[in-house]
Coordinates of C-alpha atoms (C1' of nucleotides) in Angstrom, one line a residue:
Chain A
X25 CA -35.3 -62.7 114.3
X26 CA -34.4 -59.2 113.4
X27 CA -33.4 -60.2 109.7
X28 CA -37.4 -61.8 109.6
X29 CA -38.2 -58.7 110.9
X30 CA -36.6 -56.8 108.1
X31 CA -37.9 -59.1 105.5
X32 CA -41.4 -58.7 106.8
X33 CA -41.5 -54.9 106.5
X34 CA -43.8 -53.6 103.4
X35 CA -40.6 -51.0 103.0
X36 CA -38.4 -53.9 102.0
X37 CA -41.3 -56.3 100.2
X38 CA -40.4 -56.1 96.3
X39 CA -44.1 -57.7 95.3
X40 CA -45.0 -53.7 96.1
X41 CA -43.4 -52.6 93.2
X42 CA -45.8 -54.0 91.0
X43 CA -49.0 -52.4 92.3
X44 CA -50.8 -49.7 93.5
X45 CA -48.9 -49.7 96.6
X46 CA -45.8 -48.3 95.3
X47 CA -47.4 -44.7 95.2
X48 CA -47.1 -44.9 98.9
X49 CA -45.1 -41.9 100.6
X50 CA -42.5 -43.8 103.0
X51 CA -45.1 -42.4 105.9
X52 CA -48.0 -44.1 104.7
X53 CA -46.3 -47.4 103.9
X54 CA -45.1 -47.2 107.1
X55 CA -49.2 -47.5 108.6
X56 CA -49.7 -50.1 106.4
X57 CA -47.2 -52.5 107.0
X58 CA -47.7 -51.5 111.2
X59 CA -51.0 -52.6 110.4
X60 CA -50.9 -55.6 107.8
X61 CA -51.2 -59.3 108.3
X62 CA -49.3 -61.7 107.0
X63 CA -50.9 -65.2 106.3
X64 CA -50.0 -68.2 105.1
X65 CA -52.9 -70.1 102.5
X66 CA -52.6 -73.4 101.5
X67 CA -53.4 -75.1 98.0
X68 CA -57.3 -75.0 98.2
X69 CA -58.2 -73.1 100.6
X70 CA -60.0 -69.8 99.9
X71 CA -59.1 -66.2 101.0
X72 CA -62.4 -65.1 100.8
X73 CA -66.3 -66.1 99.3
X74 CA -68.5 -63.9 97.2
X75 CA -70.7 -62.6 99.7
X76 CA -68.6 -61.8 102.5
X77 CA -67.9 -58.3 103.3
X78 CA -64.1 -57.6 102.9
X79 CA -62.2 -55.4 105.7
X80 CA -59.7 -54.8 103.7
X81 CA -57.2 -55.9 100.6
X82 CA -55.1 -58.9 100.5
X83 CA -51.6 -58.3 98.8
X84 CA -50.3 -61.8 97.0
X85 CA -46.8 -62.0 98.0
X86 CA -46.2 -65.8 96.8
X87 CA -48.8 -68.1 94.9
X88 CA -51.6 -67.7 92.7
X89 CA -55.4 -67.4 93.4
X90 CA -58.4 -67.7 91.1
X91 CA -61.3 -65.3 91.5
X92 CA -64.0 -67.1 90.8
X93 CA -68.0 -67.0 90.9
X94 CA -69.4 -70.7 92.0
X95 CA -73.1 -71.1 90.2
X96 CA -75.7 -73.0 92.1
X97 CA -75.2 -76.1 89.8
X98 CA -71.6 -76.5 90.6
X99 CA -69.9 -75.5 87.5
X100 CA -67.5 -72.2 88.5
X101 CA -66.6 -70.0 86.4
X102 CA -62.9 -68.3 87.0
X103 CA -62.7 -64.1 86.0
X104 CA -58.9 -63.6 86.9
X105 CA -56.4 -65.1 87.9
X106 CA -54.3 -63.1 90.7
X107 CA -50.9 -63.3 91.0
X108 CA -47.1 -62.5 92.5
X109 CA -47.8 -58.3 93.5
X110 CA -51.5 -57.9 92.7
X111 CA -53.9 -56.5 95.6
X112 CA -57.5 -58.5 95.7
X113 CA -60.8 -57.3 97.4
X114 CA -59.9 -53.7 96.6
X115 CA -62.7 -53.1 94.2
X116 CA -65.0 -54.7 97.2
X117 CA -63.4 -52.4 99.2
X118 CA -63.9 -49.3 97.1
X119 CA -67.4 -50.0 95.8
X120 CA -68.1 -50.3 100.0
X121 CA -69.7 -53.5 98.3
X122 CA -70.0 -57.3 99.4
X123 CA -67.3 -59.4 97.3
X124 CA -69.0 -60.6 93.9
X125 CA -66.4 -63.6 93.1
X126 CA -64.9 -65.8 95.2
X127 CA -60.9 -66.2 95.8
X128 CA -59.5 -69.5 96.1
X129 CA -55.7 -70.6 96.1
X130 CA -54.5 -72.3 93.2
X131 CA -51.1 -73.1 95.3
X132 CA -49.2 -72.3 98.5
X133 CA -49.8 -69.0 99.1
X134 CA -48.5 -65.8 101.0
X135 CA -50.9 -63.1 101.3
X136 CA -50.7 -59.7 103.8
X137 CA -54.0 -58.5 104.5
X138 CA -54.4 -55.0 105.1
X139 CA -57.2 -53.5 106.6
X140 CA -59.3 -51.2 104.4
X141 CA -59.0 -48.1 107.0
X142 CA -55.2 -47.0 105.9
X143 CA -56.1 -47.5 101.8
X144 CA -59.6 -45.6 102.7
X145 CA -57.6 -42.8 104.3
X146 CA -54.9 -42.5 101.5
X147 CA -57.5 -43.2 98.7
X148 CA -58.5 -39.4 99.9
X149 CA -55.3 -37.8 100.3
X150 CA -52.6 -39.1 98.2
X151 CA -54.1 -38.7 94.9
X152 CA -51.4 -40.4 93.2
X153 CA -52.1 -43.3 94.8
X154 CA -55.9 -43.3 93.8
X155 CA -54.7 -42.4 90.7
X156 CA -52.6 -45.8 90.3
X157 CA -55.2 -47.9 92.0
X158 CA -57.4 -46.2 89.0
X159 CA -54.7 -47.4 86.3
X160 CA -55.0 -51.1 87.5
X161 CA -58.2 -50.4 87.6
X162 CA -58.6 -49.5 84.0
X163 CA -56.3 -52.2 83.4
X164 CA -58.6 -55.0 84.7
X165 CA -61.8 -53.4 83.0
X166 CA -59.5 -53.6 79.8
X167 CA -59.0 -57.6 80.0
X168 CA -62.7 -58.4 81.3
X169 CA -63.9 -56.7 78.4
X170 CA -61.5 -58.6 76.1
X171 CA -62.5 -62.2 78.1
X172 CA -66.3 -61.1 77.2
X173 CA -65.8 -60.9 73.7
X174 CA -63.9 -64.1 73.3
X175 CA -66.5 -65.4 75.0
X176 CA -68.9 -64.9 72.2
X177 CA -66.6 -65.0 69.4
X178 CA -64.0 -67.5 69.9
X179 CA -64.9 -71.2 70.3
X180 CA -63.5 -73.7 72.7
X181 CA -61.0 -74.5 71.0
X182 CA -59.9 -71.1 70.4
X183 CA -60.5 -70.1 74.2
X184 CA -58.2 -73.1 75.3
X185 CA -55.4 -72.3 73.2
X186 CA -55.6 -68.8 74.3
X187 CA -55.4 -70.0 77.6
X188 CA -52.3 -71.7 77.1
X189 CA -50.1 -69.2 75.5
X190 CA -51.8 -67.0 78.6
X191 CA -50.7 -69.1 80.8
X192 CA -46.7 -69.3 79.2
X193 CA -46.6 -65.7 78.6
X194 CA -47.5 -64.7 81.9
X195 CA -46.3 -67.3 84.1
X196 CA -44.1 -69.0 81.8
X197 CA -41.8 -73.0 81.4
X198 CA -40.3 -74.9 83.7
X199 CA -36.8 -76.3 82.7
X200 CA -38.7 -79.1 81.2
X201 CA -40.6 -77.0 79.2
X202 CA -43.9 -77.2 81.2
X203 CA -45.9 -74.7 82.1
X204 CA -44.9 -73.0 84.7
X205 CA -48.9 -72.8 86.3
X206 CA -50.2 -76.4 86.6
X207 CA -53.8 -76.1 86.4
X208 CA -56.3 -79.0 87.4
X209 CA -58.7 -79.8 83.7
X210 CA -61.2 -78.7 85.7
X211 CA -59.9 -74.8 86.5
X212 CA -58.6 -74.2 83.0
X213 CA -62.1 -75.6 81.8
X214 CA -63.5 -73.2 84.0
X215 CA -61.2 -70.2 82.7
X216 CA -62.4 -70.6 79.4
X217 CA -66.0 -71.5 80.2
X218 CA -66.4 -74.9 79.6
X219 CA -67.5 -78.2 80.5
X220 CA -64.9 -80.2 81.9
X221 CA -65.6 -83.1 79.6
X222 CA -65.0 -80.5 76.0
X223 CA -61.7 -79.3 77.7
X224 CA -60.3 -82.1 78.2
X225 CA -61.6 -83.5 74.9
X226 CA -59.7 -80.3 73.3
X227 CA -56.4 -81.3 75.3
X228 CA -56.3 -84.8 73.7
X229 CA -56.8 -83.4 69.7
X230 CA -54.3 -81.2 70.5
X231 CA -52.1 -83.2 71.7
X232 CA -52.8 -85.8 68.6
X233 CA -52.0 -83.1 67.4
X234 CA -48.7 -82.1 68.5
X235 CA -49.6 -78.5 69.7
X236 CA -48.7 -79.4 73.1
X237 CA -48.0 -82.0 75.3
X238 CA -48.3 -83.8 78.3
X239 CA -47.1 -84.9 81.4
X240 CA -49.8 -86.3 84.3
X241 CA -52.1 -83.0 84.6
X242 CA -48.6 -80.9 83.1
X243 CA -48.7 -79.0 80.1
X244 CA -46.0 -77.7 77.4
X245 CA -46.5 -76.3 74.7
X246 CA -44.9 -77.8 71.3
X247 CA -46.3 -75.0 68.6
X248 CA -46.8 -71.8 69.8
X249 CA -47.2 -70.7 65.9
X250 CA -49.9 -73.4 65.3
X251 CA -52.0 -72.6 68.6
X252 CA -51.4 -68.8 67.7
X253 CA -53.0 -69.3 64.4
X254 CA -56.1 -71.6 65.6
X255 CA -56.6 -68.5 68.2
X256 CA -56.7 -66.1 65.3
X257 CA -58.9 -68.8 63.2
X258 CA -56.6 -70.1 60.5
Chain B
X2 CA -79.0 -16.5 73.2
X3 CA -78.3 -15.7 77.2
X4 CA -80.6 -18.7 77.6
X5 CA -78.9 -21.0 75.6
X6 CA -75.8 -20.1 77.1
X7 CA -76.8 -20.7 81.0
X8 CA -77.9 -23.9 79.5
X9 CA -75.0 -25.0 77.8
X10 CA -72.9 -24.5 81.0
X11 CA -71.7 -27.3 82.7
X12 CA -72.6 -25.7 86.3
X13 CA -76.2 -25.9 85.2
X14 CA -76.0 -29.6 83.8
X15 CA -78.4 -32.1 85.2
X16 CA -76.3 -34.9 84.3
X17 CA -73.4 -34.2 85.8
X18 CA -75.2 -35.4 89.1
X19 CA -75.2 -38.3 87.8
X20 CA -71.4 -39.2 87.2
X21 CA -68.0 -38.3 88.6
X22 CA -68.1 -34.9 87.6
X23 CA -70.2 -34.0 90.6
X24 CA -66.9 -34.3 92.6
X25 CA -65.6 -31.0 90.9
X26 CA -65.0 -28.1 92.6
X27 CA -66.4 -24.9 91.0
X28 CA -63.3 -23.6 89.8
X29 CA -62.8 -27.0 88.1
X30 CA -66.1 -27.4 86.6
X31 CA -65.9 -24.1 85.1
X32 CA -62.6 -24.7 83.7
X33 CA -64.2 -27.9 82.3
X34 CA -67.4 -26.4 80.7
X35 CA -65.1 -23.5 79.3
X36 CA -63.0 -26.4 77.3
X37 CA -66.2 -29.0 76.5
X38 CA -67.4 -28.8 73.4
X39 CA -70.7 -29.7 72.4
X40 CA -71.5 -32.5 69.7
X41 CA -75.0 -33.6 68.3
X42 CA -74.6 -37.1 66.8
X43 CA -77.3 -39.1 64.6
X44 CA -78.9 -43.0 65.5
X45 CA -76.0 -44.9 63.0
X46 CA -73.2 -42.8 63.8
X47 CA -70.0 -43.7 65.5
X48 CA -68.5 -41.5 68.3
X49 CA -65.2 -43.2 68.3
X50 CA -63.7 -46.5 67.0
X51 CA -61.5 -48.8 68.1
X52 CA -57.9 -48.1 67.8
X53 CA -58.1 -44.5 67.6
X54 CA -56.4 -42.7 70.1
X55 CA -58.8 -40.5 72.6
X56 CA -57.7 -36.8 73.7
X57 CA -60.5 -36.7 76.0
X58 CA -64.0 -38.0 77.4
X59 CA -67.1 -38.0 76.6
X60 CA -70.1 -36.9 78.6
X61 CA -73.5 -38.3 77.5
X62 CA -76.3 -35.5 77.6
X63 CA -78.6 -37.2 75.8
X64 CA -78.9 -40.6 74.0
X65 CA -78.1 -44.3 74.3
X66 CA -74.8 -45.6 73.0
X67 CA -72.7 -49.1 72.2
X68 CA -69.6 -50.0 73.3
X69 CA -68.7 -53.0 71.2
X70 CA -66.0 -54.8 69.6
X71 CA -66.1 -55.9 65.7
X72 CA -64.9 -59.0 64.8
X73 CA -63.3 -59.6 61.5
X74 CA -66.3 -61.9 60.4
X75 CA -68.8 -59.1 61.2
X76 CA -69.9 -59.7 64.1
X77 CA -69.7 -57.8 67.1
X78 CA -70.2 -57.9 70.6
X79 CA -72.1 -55.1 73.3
X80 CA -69.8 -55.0 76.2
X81 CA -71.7 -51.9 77.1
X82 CA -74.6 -49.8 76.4
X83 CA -74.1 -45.7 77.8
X84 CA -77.0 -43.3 78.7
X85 CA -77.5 -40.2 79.9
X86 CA -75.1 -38.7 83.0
X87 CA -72.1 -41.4 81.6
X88 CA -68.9 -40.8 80.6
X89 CA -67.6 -42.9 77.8
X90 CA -63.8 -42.9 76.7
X91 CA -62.9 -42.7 80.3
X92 CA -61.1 -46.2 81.0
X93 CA -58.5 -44.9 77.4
X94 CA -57.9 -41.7 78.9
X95 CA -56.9 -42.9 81.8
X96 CA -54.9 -45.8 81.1
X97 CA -53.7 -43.7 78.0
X98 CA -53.9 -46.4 75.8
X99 CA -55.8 -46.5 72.5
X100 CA -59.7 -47.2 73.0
X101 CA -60.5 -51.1 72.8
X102 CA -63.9 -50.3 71.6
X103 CA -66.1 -48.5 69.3
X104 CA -69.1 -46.4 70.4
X105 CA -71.7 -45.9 68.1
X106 CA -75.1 -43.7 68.7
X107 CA -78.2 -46.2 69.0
X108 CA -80.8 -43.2 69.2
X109 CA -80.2 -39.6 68.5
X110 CA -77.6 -38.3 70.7
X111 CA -76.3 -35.0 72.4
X112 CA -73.1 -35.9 73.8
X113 CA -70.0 -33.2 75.5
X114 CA -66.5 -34.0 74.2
X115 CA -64.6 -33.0 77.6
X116 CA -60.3 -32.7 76.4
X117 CA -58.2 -34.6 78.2
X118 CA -56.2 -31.9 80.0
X119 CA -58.8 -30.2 82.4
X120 CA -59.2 -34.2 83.9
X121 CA -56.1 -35.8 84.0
X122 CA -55.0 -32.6 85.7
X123 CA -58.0 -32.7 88.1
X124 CA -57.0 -36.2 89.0
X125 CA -54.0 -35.4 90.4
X126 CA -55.3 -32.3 92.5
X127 CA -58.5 -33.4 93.9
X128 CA -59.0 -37.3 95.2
X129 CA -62.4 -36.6 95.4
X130 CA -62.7 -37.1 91.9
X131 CA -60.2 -39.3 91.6
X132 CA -61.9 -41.6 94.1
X133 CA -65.6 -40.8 92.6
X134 CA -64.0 -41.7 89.3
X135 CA -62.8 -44.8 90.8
X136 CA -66.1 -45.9 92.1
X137 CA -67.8 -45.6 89.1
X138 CA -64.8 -48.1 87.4
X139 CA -65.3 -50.4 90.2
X140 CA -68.7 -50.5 89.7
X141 CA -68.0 -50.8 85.7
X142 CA -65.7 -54.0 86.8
X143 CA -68.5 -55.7 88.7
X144 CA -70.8 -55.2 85.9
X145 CA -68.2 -56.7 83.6
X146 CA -67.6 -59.9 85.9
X147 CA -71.2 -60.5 86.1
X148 CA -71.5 -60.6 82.4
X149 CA -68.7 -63.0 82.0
X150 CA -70.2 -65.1 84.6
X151 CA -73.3 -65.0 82.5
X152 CA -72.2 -65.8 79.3
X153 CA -71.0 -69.0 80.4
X154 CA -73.5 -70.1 82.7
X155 CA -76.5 -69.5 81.4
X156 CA -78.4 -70.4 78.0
X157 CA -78.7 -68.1 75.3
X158 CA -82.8 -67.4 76.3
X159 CA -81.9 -66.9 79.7
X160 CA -79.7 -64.6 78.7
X161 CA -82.2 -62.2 76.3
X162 CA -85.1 -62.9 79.1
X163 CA -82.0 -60.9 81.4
X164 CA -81.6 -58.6 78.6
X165 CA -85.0 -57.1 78.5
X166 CA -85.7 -57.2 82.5
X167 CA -82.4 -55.2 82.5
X168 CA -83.6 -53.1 79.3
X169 CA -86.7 -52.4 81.1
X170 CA -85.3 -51.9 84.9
X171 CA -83.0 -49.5 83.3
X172 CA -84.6 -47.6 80.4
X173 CA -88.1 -48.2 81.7
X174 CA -91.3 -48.2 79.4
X175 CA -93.1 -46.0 77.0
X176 CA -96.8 -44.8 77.5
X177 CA -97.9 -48.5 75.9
X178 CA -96.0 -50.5 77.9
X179 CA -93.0 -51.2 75.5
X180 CA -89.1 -50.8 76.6
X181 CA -88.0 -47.3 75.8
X182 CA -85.5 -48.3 74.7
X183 CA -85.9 -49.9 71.1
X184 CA -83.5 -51.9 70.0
X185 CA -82.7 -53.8 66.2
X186 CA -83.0 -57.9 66.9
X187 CA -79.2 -57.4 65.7
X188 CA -78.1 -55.5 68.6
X189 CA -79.9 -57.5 71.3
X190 CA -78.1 -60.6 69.9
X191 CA -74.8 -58.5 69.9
X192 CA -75.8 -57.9 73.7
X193 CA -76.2 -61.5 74.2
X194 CA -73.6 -62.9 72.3
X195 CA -75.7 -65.0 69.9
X196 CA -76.5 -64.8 66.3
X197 CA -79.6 -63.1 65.1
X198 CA -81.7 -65.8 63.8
X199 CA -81.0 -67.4 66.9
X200 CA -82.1 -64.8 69.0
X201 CA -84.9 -63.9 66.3
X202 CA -86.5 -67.6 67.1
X203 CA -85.7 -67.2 70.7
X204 CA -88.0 -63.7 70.5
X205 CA -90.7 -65.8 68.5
X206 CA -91.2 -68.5 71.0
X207 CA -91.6 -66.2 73.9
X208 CA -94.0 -64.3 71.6
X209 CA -95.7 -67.6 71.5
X210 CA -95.6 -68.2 75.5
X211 CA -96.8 -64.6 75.9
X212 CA -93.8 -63.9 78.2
X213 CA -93.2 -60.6 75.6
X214 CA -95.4 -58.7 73.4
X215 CA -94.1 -57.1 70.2
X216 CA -95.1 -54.3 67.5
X217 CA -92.7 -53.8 64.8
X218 CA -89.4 -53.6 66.6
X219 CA -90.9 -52.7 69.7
X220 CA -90.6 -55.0 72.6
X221 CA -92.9 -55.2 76.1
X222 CA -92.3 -57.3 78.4
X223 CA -96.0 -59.7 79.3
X224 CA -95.0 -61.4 82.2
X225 CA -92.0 -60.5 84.3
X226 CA -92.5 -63.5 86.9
X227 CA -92.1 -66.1 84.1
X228 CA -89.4 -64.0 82.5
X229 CA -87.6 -63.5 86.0
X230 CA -88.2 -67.6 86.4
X231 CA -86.6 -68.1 83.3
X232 CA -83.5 -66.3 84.0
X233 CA -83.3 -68.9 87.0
X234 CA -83.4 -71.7 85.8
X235 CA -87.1 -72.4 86.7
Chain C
dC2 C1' -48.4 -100.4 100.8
dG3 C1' -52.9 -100.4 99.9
dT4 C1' -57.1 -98.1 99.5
dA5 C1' -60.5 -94.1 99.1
dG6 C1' -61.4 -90.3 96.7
dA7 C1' -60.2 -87.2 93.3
dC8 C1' -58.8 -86.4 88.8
dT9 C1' -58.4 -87.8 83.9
dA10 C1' -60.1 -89.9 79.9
dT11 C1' -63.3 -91.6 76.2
dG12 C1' -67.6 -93.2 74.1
dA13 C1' -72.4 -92.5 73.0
dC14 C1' -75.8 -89.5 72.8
dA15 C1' -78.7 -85.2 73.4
dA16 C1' -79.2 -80.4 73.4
dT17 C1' -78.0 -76.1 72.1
dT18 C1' -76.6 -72.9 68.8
dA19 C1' -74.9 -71.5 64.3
dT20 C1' -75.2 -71.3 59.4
dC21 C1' -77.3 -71.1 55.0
dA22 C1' -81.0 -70.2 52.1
dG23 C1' -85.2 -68.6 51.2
dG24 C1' -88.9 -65.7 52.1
dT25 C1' -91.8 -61.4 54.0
dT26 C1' -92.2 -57.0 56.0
dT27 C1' -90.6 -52.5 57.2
dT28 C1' -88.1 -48.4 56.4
dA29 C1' -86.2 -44.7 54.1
dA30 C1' -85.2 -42.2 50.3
dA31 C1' -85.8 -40.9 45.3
Chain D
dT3 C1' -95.8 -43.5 45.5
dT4 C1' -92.5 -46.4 44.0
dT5 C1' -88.5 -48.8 44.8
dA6 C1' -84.3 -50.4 46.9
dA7 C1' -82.2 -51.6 50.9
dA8 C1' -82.4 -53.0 55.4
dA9 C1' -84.4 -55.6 58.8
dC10 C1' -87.2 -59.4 60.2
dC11 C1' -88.6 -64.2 60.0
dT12 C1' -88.7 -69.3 59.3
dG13 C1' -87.1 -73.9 57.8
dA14 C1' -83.6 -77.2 57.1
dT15 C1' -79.4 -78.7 58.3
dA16 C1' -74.8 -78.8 60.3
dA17 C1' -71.6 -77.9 63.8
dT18 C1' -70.5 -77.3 68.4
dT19 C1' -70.9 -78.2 73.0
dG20 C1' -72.9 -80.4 77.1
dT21 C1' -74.4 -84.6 79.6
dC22 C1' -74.3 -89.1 81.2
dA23 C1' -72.1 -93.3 81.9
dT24 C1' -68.1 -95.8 82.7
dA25 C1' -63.4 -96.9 83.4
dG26 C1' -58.6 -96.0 84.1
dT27 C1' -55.0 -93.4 86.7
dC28 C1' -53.0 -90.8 90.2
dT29 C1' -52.3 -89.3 94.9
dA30 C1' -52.6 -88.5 99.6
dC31 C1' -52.8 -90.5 103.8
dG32 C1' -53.7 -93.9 107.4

DNA sequence: CGTAGACTATGACAATTATCAGGTTTTAAA
DNA sequence: TTTAAAACCTGATAATTGTCATAGTCTACG
C-alpha cells in the first residue's frame, strides 16, 4: 500500500508535467496533492454540467473528456476535447463563474479534483504559475478562435477531414492503423458541427473513396495527403 | 502643452479602469505610460495583421476595432470586435507566438501601443495583474465558446437578430434610435459568418417585418421582443 | 443466447445558404 | 458638380446541409 501511496502523490504524477501545475514550488504541490481527489469516471458519465458551480479543477490523469454545450433540441455541440495532463473547470474557476459547457467522458477515466482554495491562493502569490495558467490560457483562446473560423469557412467535408488528421496527430494509430480515439458518428458530428446524418454521409464518400477506412465505428486513415488537400480546398 | 501632457498620462487615463491595467501599481503604471506611445489610426486602416510578430499591446483609447481572419478566397471572419478600455495583441504577447489575426480600425481610432517589456516584466512581479489579466482571457474564452456554440446551432437570422441585440446592448444607440455603432452589411455578415447577399436579404426581410429600421447603413433595432424571440427559436 | 436499445447506414426530400449576374444607390474624391 | 468606385440590393439558380423515414448492425446484459 505504500508503493500506491507513492504513485498517488502529485510529486511523483508525470500528467503534471504537461500543465500549469508544473510551476508549482515543491511546498505548494505538496497542499494540493494533501488536498486532491482522486476519482475514477466511467465511459459516459459526466464530470460536471454547464450550469453547476465548480469547487475546483479536475486534472485528467487517464482518458479523454469532451466539453461540450447540449442545446435545448438535443443536438450538442463539442468545444474541446480534454486530454492526458490538461486541468478542466479552471476558467470556471477563475472567471468565479458557473461552468458554460458541459464535461462528459469519452472513455474510462481518472481525474484528481482539486479544490479551487489552494490554485486561488497560488494564483496570487506564485506568479509563475498564473503566468502558465495564462499561457494555456492563450493557448486555448488560440484554437477556439481557429475552430470559429473554420466554422464559417470550411464545409463539412472540410471540417471532418480536419477532424481526422486532428484526431491522428494528437492522439494517434493503433497497431492496426486505427485511430487511436474511437469516437461515436454522433461526437465527431458534433465536433465539427453537424448533423449526424451529413457526417456519416461524409464517412462513406470518403471511404468510396479510399481516404480512410473502416472498421465497426473505427477509423484509419488511408491518404493523409488527399484529406490534407480537401482541408486546404484542392 | 501642460494640459495635453497630464492627459496623455496613463495615471490620468479613464480607460485603464476598464482593463487589466487597473491592477498596476504606481511605479508600474508610470513606467508604462513613460514607454506607450500614442497612435491615431483612420476607419480602413489595419493596426496589425496576421503573421506579424507583436512587440507589445495595444490599449484602445478610442475607437472600434476587428479582429478577423482572411481567407484566401476573400472572405473573412470577425472573431472579435475591440472598443474602448481593451487591449488587443495581448493573447500574441503572451503566448509569444505570431498574432493569428488582423485588427483593422472600423471607426476613427486613438489607440496606445504599450512595448512588450514593461508587461511581460510586470507579469512576473505582480500576480495581481497577472491574475486580472487572466480574468479578462477567461472571460475572452467564454465569449469564444459561446460563439462556436452559435455558429452551429443556430440559423443564420438568428444569428444577425443576436448580432444587433449584442451591437445595441454593447455600443448602445444614437440620439435617433440607431446602433452607434455603424456597421458595412459586409462586416455584420463577417460577424455572422454568412455571405453578404445573404445577410443583405436577411436585413430586408426584417425590414419588411419591422423588427429593424434602417437609414442608409444605419441600423435600429424596432422591436427587441420579436428580435429576442427570434434568437430563441420562437 | 437472445433480445432491447443504441448506433450506423441510406434514400428521398425539404430547407437553408451560397453564388452569379445584374441592377441601383451612396460615397468620396477629382 | 461630375464621376468612379464602393457599397447596397434583388432575382435566379445551384450547392450544401438538414430532416424524416426506414432498415440493418452491433452490443451489452439478463
Amino acid at each position: 500500500m505504500e508503493q500506491e501511496e507513492m504513485r498517488s502523490r502529485c510529486e511523483n504524477c508525470i500528467v503534471r508535467q504537461f500543465n500549469s501545475l508544473r510551476a508549482l514550488t515543491k511546498e505548494e504541490l505538496k497542499k494540493v496533492s494533501d488536498s486532491k481527489i482522486s476519482k475514477k469516471i466511467k465511459k459516459g458519465d459526466t464530470i460536471f454540467q454547464e450550469g453547476e458551480k465548480l469547487n475546483g479543477v479536475y486534472c485528467v490523469r487517464d482518458g479523454v473528456s469532451k466539453l461540450a454545450k447540449l442545446s435545448p433540441n438535443g443536438k450538442g455541440q463539442i468545444v474541446k476535447l480534454a486530454t492526458k495532463g490538461e486541468l478542466i473547470g479552471q476558467r470556471s474557476v477563475i472567471a468565479e463563474e458557473k461552468v458554460n459547457l458541459s464535461a462528459t467522458a469519452l472513455s474510462d477515466m481518472e481525474v484528481c479534483f482539486i479544490p479551487k482554495e489552494g490554485i486561488v491562493n497560488t494564483l496570487h502569490t506564485n506568479p509563475n504559475f498564473s503566468l502558465e495558467v495564462l499561457r494555456h490560457m492563450a493557448h486555448d483562446l488560440k484554437e477556439a478562435d481557429d475552430v470559429i473560423v473554420n466554422m464559417s469557412q470550411k464545409t463539412v467535408k472540410q471540417r471532418i477531414a480536419e477532424a481526422f488528421l486532428y484526431l491522428k496527430n494528437t492522439y494517434g494509430e493503433d497497431a492496426d492503423g486505427f485511430l487511436s480515439l474511437t469516437l461515436s458518428r454522433d461526437d465527431i458530428a458534433s465536433i465539427v458541427g453537424t448533423a449526424t446524418e451529413s457526417c456519416i454521409r461524409v464517412i462513406s464518400e470518403f471511404k468510396k473513396k479510399e481516404l480512410i477506412h473502416t472498421s465497426g465505428k473505427k477509423i484509419g486513415i488511408a491518404n493523409e495527403k488527399k484529406l490534407q488537400d480537401m482541408v486546404d480546398g484542392f
